[in-house]
Tab-separated table of C-alpha atoms in Angstrom:
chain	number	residue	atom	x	y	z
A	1	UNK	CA	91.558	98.008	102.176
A	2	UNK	CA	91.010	101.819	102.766
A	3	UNK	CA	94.030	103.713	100.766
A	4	UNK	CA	92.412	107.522	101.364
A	5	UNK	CA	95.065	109.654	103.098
A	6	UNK	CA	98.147	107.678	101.925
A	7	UNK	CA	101.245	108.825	100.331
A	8	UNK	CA	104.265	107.524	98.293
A	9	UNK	CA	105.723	106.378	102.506
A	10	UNK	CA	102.817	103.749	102.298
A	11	UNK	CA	103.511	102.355	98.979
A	12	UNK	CA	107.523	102.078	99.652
A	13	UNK	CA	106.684	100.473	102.973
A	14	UNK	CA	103.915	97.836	101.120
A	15	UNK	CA	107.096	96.950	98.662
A	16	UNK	CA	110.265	97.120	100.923
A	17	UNK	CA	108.153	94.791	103.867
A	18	UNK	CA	106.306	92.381	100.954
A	19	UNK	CA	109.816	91.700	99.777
A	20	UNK	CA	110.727	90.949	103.442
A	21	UNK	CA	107.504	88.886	104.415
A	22	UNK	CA	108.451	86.634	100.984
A	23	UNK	CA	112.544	86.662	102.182
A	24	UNK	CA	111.290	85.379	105.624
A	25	UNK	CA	109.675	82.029	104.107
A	26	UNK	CA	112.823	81.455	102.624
A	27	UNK	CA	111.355	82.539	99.288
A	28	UNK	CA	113.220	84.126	95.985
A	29	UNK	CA	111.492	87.217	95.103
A	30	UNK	CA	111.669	89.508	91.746
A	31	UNK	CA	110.622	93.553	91.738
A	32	UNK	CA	109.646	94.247	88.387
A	33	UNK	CA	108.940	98.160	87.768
A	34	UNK	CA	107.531	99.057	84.475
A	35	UNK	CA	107.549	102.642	82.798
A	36	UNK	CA	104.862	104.203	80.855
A	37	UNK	CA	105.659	106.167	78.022
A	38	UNK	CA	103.659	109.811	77.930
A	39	UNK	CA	101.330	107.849	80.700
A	40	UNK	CA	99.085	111.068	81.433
A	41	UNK	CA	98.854	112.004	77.949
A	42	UNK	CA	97.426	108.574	76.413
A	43	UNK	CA	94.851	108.456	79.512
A	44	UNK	CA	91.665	107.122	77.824
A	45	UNK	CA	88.507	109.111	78.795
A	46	UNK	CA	86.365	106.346	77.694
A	47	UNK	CA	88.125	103.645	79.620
A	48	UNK	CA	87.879	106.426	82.654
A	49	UNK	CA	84.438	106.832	82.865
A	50	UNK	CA	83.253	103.282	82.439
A	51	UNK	CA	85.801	102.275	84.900
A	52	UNK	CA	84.147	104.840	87.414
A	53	UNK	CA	80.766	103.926	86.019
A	54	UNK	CA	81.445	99.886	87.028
A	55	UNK	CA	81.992	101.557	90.432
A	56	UNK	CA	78.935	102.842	90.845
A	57	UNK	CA	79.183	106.876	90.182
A	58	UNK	CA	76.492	108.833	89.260
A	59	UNK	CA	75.433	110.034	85.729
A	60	UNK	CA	75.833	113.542	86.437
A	61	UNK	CA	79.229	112.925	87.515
A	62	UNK	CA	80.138	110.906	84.568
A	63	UNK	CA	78.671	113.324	82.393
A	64	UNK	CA	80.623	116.323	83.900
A	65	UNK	CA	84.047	114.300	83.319
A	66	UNK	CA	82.984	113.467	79.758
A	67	UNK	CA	82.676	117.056	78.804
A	68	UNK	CA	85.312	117.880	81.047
A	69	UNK	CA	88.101	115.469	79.217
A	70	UNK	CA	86.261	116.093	75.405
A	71	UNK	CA	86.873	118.363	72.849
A	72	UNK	CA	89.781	119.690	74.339
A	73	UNK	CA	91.983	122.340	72.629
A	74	UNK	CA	95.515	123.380	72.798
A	75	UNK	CA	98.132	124.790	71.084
A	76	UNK	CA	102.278	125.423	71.455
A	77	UNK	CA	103.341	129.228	71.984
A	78	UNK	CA	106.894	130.632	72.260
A	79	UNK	CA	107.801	134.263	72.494
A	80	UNK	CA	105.208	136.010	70.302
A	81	UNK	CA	104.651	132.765	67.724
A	82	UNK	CA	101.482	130.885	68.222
A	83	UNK	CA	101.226	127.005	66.705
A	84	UNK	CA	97.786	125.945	65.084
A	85	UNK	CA	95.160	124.627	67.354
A	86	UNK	CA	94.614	121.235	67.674
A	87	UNK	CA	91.909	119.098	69.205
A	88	UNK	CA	93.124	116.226	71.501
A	89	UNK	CA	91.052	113.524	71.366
A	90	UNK	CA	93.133	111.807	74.753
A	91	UNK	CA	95.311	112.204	78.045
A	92	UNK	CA	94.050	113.736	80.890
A	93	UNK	CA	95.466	117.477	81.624
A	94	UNK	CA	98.982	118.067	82.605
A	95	UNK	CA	99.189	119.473	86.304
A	96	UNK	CA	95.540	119.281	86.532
A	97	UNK	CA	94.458	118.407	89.636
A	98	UNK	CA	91.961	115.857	89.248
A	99	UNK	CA	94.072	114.395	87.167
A	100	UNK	CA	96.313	111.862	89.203
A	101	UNK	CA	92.605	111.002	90.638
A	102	UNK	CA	91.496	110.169	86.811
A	103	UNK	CA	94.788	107.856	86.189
A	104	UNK	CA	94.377	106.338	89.353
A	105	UNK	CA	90.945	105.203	88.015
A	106	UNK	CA	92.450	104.187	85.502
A	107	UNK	CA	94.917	101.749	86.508
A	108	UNK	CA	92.712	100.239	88.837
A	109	UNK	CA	92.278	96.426	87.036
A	110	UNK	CA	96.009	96.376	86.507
A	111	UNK	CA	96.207	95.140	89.703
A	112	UNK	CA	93.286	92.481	89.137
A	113	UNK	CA	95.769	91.816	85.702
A	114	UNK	CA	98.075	89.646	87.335
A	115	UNK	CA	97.264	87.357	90.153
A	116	UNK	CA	100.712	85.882	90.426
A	117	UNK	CA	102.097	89.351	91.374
A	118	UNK	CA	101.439	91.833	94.142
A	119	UNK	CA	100.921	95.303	92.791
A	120	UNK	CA	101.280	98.544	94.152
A	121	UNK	CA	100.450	101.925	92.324
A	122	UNK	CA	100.889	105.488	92.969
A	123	UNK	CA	99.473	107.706	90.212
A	124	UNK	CA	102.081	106.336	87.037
A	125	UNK	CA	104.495	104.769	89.401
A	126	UNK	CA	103.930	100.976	89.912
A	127	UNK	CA	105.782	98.170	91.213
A	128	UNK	CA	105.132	94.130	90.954
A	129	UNK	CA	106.142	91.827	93.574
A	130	UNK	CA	106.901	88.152	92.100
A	131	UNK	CA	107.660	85.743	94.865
A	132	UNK	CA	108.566	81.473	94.291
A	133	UNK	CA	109.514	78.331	96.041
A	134	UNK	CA	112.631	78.176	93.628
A	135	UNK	CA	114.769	80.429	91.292
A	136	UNK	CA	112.776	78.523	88.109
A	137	UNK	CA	109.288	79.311	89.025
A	138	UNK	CA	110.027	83.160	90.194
A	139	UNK	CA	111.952	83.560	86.862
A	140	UNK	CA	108.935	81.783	84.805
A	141	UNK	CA	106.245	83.838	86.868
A	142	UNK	CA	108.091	87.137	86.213
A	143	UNK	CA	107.476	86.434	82.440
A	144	UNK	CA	104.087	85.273	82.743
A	145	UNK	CA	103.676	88.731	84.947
A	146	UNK	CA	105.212	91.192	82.085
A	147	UNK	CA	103.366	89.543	79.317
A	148	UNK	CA	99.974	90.049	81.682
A	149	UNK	CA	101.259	93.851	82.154
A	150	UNK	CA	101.832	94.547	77.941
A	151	UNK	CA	98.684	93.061	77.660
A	152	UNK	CA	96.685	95.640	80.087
A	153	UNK	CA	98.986	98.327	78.702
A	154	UNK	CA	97.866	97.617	75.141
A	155	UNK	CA	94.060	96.582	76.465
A	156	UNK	CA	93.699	100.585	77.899
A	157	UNK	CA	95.793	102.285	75.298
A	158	UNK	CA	99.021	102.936	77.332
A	159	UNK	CA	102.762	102.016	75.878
A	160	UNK	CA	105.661	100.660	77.917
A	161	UNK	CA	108.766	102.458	77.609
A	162	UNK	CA	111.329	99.663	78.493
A	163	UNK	CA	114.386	101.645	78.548
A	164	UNK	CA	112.860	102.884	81.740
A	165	UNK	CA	111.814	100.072	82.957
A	166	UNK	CA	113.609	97.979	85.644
A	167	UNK	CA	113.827	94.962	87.172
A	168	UNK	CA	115.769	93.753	90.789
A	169	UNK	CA	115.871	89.950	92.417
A	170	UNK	CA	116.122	89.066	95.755
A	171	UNK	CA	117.748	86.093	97.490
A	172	UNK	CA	119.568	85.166	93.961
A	173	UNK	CA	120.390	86.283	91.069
A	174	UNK	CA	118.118	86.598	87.993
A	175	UNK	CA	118.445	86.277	84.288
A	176	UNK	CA	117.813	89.037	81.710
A	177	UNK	CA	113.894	89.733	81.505
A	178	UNK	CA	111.804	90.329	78.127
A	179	UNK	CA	110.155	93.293	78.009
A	180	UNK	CA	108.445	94.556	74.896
A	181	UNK	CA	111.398	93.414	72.758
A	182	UNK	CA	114.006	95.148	75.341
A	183	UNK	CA	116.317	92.434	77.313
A	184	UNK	CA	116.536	94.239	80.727
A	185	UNK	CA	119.308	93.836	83.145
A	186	UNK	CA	118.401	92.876	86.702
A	187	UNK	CA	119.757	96.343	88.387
A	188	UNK	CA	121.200	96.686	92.109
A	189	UNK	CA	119.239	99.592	92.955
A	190	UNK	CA	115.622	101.158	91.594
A	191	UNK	CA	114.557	104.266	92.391
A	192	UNK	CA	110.911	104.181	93.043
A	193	UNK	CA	108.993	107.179	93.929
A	194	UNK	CA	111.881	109.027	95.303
A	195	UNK	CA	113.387	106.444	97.639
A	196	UNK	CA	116.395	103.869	96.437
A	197	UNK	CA	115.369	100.453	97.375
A	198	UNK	CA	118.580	98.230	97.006
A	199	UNK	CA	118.778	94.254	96.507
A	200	UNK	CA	120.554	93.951	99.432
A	201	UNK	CA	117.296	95.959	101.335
A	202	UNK	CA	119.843	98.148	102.692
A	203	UNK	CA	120.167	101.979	102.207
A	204	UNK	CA	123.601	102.974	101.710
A	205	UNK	CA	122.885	104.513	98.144
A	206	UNK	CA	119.709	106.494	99.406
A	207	UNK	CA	121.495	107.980	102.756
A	208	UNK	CA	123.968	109.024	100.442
A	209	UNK	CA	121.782	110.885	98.278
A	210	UNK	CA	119.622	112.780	100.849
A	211	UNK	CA	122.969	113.586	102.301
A	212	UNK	CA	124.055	114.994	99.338
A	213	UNK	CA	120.950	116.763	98.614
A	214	UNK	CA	121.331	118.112	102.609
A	215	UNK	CA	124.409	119.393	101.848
A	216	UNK	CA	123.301	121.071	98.616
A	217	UNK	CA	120.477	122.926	100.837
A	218	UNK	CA	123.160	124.390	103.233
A	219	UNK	CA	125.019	125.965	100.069
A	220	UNK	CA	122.206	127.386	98.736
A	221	UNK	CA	120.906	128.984	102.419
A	222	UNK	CA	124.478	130.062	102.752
A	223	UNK	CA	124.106	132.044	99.340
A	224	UNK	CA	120.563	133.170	98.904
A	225	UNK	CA	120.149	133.753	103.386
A	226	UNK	CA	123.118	136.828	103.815
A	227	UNK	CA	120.801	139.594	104.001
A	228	UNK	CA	117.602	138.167	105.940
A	229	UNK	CA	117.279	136.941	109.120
A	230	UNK	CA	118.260	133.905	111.319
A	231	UNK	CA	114.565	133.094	111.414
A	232	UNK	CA	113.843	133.792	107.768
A	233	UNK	CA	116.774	131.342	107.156
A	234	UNK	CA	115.314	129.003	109.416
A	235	UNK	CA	112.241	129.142	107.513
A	236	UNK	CA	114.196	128.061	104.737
A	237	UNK	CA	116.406	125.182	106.487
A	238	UNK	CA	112.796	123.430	106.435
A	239	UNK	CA	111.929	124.036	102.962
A	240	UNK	CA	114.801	123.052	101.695
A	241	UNK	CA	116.553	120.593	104.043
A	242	UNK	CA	114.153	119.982	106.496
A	243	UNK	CA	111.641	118.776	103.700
A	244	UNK	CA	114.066	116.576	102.057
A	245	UNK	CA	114.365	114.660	105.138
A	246	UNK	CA	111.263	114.332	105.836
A	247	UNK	CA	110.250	112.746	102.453
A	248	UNK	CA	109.509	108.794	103.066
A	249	UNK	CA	110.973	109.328	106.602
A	250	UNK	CA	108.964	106.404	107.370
A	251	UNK	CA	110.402	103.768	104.804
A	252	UNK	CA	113.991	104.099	105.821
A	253	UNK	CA	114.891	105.988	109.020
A	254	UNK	CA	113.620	103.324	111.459
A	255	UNK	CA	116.016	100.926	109.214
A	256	UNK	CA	118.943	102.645	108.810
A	257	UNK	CA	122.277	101.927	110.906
A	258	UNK	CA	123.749	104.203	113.145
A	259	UNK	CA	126.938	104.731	111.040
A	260	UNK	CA	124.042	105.842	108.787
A	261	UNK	CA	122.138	108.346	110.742
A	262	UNK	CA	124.734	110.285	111.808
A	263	UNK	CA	125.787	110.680	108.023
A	264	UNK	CA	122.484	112.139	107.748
A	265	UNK	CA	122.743	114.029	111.092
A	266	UNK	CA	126.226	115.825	109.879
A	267	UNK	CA	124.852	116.631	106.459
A	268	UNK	CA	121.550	118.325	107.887
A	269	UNK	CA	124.213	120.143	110.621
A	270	UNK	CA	125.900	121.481	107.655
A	271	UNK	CA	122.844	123.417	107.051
A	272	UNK	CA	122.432	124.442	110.632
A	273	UNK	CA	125.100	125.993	110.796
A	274	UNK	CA	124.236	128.025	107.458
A	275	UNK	CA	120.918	129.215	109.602
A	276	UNK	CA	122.922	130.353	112.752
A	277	UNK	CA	125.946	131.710	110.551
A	278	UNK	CA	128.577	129.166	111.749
A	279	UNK	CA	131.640	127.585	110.131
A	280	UNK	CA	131.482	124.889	107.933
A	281	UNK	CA	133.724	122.885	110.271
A	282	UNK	CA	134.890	123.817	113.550
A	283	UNK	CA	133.086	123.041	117.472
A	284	UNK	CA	129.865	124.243	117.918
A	285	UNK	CA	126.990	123.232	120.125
A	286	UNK	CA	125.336	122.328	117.772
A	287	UNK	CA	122.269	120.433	119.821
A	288	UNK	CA	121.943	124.067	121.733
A	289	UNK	CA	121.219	125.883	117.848
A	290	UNK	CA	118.689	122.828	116.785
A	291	UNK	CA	116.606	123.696	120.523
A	292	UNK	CA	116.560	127.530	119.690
A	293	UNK	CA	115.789	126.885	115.919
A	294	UNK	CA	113.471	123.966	116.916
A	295	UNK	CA	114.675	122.438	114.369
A	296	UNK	CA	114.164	118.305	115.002
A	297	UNK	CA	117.468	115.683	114.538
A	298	UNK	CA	116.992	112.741	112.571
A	299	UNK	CA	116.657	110.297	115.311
A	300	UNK	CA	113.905	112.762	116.170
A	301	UNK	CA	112.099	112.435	113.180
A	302	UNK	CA	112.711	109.133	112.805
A	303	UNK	CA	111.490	108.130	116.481
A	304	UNK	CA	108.223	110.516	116.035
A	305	UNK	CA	107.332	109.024	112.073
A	306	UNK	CA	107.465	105.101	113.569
A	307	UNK	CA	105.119	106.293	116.998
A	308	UNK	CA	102.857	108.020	114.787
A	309	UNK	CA	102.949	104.992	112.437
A	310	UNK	CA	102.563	102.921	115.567
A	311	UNK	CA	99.484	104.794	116.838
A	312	UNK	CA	97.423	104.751	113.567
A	313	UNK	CA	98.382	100.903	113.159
A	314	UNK	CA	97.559	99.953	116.696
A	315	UNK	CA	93.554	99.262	116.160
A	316	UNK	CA	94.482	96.192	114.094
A	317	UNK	CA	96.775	94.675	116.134
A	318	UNK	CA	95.567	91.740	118.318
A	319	UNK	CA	95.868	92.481	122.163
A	320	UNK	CA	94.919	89.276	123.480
A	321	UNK	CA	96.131	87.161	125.769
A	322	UNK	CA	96.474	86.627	129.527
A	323	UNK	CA	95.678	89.610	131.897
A	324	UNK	CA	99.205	91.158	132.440
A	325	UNK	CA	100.587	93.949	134.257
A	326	UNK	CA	101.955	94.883	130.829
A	327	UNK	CA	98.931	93.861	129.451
A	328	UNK	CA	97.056	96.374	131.353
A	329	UNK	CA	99.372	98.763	130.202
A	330	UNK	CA	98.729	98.399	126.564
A	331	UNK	CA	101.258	96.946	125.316
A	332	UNK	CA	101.565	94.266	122.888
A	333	UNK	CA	103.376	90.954	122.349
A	334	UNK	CA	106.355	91.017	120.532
A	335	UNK	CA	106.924	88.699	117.431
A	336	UNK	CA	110.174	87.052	117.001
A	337	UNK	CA	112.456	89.897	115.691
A	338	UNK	CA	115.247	87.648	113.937
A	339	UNK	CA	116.550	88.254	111.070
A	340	UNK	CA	114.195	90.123	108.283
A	341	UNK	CA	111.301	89.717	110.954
A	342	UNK	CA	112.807	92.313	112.983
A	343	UNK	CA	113.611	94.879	109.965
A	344	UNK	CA	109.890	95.021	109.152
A	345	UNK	CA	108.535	98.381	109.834
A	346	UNK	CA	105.313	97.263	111.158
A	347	UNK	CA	107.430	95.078	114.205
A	348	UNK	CA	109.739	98.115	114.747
A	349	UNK	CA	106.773	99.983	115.481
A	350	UNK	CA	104.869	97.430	117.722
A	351	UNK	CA	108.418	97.911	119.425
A	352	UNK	CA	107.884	101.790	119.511
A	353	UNK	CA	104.294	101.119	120.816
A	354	UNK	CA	105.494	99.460	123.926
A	355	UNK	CA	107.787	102.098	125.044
A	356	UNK	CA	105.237	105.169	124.384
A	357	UNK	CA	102.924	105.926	127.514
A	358	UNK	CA	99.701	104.832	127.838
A	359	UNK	CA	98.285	108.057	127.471
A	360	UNK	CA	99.234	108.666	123.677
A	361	UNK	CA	97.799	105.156	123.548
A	362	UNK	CA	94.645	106.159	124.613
A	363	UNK	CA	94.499	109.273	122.487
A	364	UNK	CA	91.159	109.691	120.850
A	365	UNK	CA	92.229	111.474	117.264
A	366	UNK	CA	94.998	111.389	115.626
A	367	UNK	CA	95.995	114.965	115.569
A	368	UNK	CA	95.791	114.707	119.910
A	369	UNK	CA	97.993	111.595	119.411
A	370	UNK	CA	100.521	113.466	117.044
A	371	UNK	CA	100.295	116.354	119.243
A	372	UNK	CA	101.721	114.276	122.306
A	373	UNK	CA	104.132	111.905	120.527
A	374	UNK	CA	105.942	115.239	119.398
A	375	UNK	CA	106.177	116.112	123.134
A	376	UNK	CA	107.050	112.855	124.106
A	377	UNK	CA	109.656	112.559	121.733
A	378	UNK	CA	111.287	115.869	122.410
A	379	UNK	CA	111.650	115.479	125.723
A	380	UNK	CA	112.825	111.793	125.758
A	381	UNK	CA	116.128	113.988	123.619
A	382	UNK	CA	116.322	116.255	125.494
């Protein structure tokens, strides 16, 4: 599978919908999420390269990242006191920017560790999907899966921190789990890679916090925008709220309720109204402001995240079948949406797919596509 160009969205969607696809066969399913302690700084450089070396790079390449992670120096400095130098013999580089690349490289066999668990990675994030007939086996495979995971841990030089590590069950309720001597609770919620995914697969707890966080951004536009301008303000409505919203748009908008939505809708008002210089409560037209700001809603966003989604997924989707006037028009068959079937964000967007024209369909990039879903979707609110 090709991974370039994909972002913390695509691994929350992989977990969230491979719990789902598992809940659908009437399966029990475990999430097991396991910390590393000081993970960038115990980064082997020898496990590194010959990792990179098994997949076929260069010499000159692996001998540029040999010197580059060797004999490195560093020291500790605070006011005018300096620390002695010391040589560190592992880790990759702290904010370097090769280095999530390097730990990637790294981690790559831990998902060949375990075959009785799905794994998804993002840089020193990871999450393992254990899925069983009965309560029993997904209990006894979730053992079997943490004992594989201490043993690649130990195998590349890493430590588990099991304080930090957590552990969530769907379709039951689990026992206590081993890990590395710790007995960890199964927990209602896990945060993983900014989004709360809860046991219930609802998002109550993460609406909540983004609406918090919206409402935070209004305060601080209220205090640090009095002396610029409505469009220097507005400049920072998306830095500050219109970027929280935005994060993993894609893994819980299209899912949300509307009870939801508009909690998120009233909290990202809030900081409207900070932009335009409105009361904090009090009628406004508040649809007018987000026109002249063009500043997007949240069913905005939401609706132009799933068509874009839609667009880029649409070349692997099977379009056969009997010649159809909807057919002809591109559109696709629908799968049966009951029950966790229809909450799975790859069927919400076939479902977006039929109702966007056929000439966004027939886009030929995906910056023309994104280009004319953003039109399409701005007038359809209009």
């Amino acid at each position: 599978m090709d991974y370039s160009g994909k972002g913390t969205v695509d691994a929350i969607v992989r977990i969230t919908d491979g719990i789902k696809s598992q809940l659908i066969q009437k399966r029990k399913v475990m999430l097991i999420c396991i910390d590393g302690r000081a993970a960038f700084d115990l980064a082997r450089a020898d496990v590194i390269i010959e990792s990179l070396r098994i997949l076929g790079v260069g010499d000159r390449t692996l001998r540029w990242l040999l010197d580059y992670l060797s004999d490195r120096k560093q020291y500790v400095q605070c006011g005018g006191k300096r620390s002695e130098v010391w040589l560190v013999s592992v880790g990759v580089v702290q904010g370097g920017l090769i280095s999530p690349d390097l730990y990637n490289v790294l981690t790559l066999t831990l998902g060949l560790w375990n075959p009785e668990s799905e794994t998804t990675t993002y840089a020193d994030d990871s999450g393992e999907l254990v899925a069983a007939d009965t309560v029993e086996e997904c209990e006894s495979a979730a053992r079997r899966v943490v004992r594989g995971i201490a043993e690649w841990y130990d195998s590349v030089g890493l430590q588990i921190n099991p304080t930090k590590s957590e552990i969530m069950s769907f379709g039951f309720e689990a026992q206590e789990l081993d890990i590395c001597g710790a007995k960890v609770k199964p927990t209602r919620s896990i945060r993983f890679l900014g989004c709360h995914i809860q046991d219930d697969l609802r998002w109550h707890t993460h609406v909540e916090t983004v609406a918090v966080k919206l409402r935070q951004a209004a305060g601080r536009i209220r205090n640090c925008g009095r002396l610029i301008s409505v469009d220097q303000r507005r400049q920072l409505y998306h830095a500050w709220a219109g970027g929280i919203l935005h994060a993993n748009a894609l893994a819980y908008l299209p899912h949300i309720t509307t009870s939801q939505t508009r909690t998120l809708q009233t909290a990202a008002n809030s900081a409207v109204r900070a932009v335009v210089g409105a009361p904090h409560v009090g009628p406004v037209p508040m649809t007018e402001f987000r026109s002249l700001l063009k500043i997007e809603s949240v069913a905005h966003i939401r609706d132009r995240c799933l068509a874009q989604y839609a667009w880029t997924c649409a070349p692997k989707w099977d379009f056969s079948g009997p010649d159809t006037r909807g057919r002809r028009a591109g559109m696709i068959p629908l799968p049966d949406l009951r029950g966790w079937s229809g909450s799975l964000t790859e069927n919400v967007a076939k479902t977006m797919w039929n109702k966007m024209p056929s000439d966004i369909k027939k886009a030929q990039t995906k910056e023309v596509a994104k280009s004319m879903i953003k039109s399409w979707i701005t007038s359809q609110q209009q």
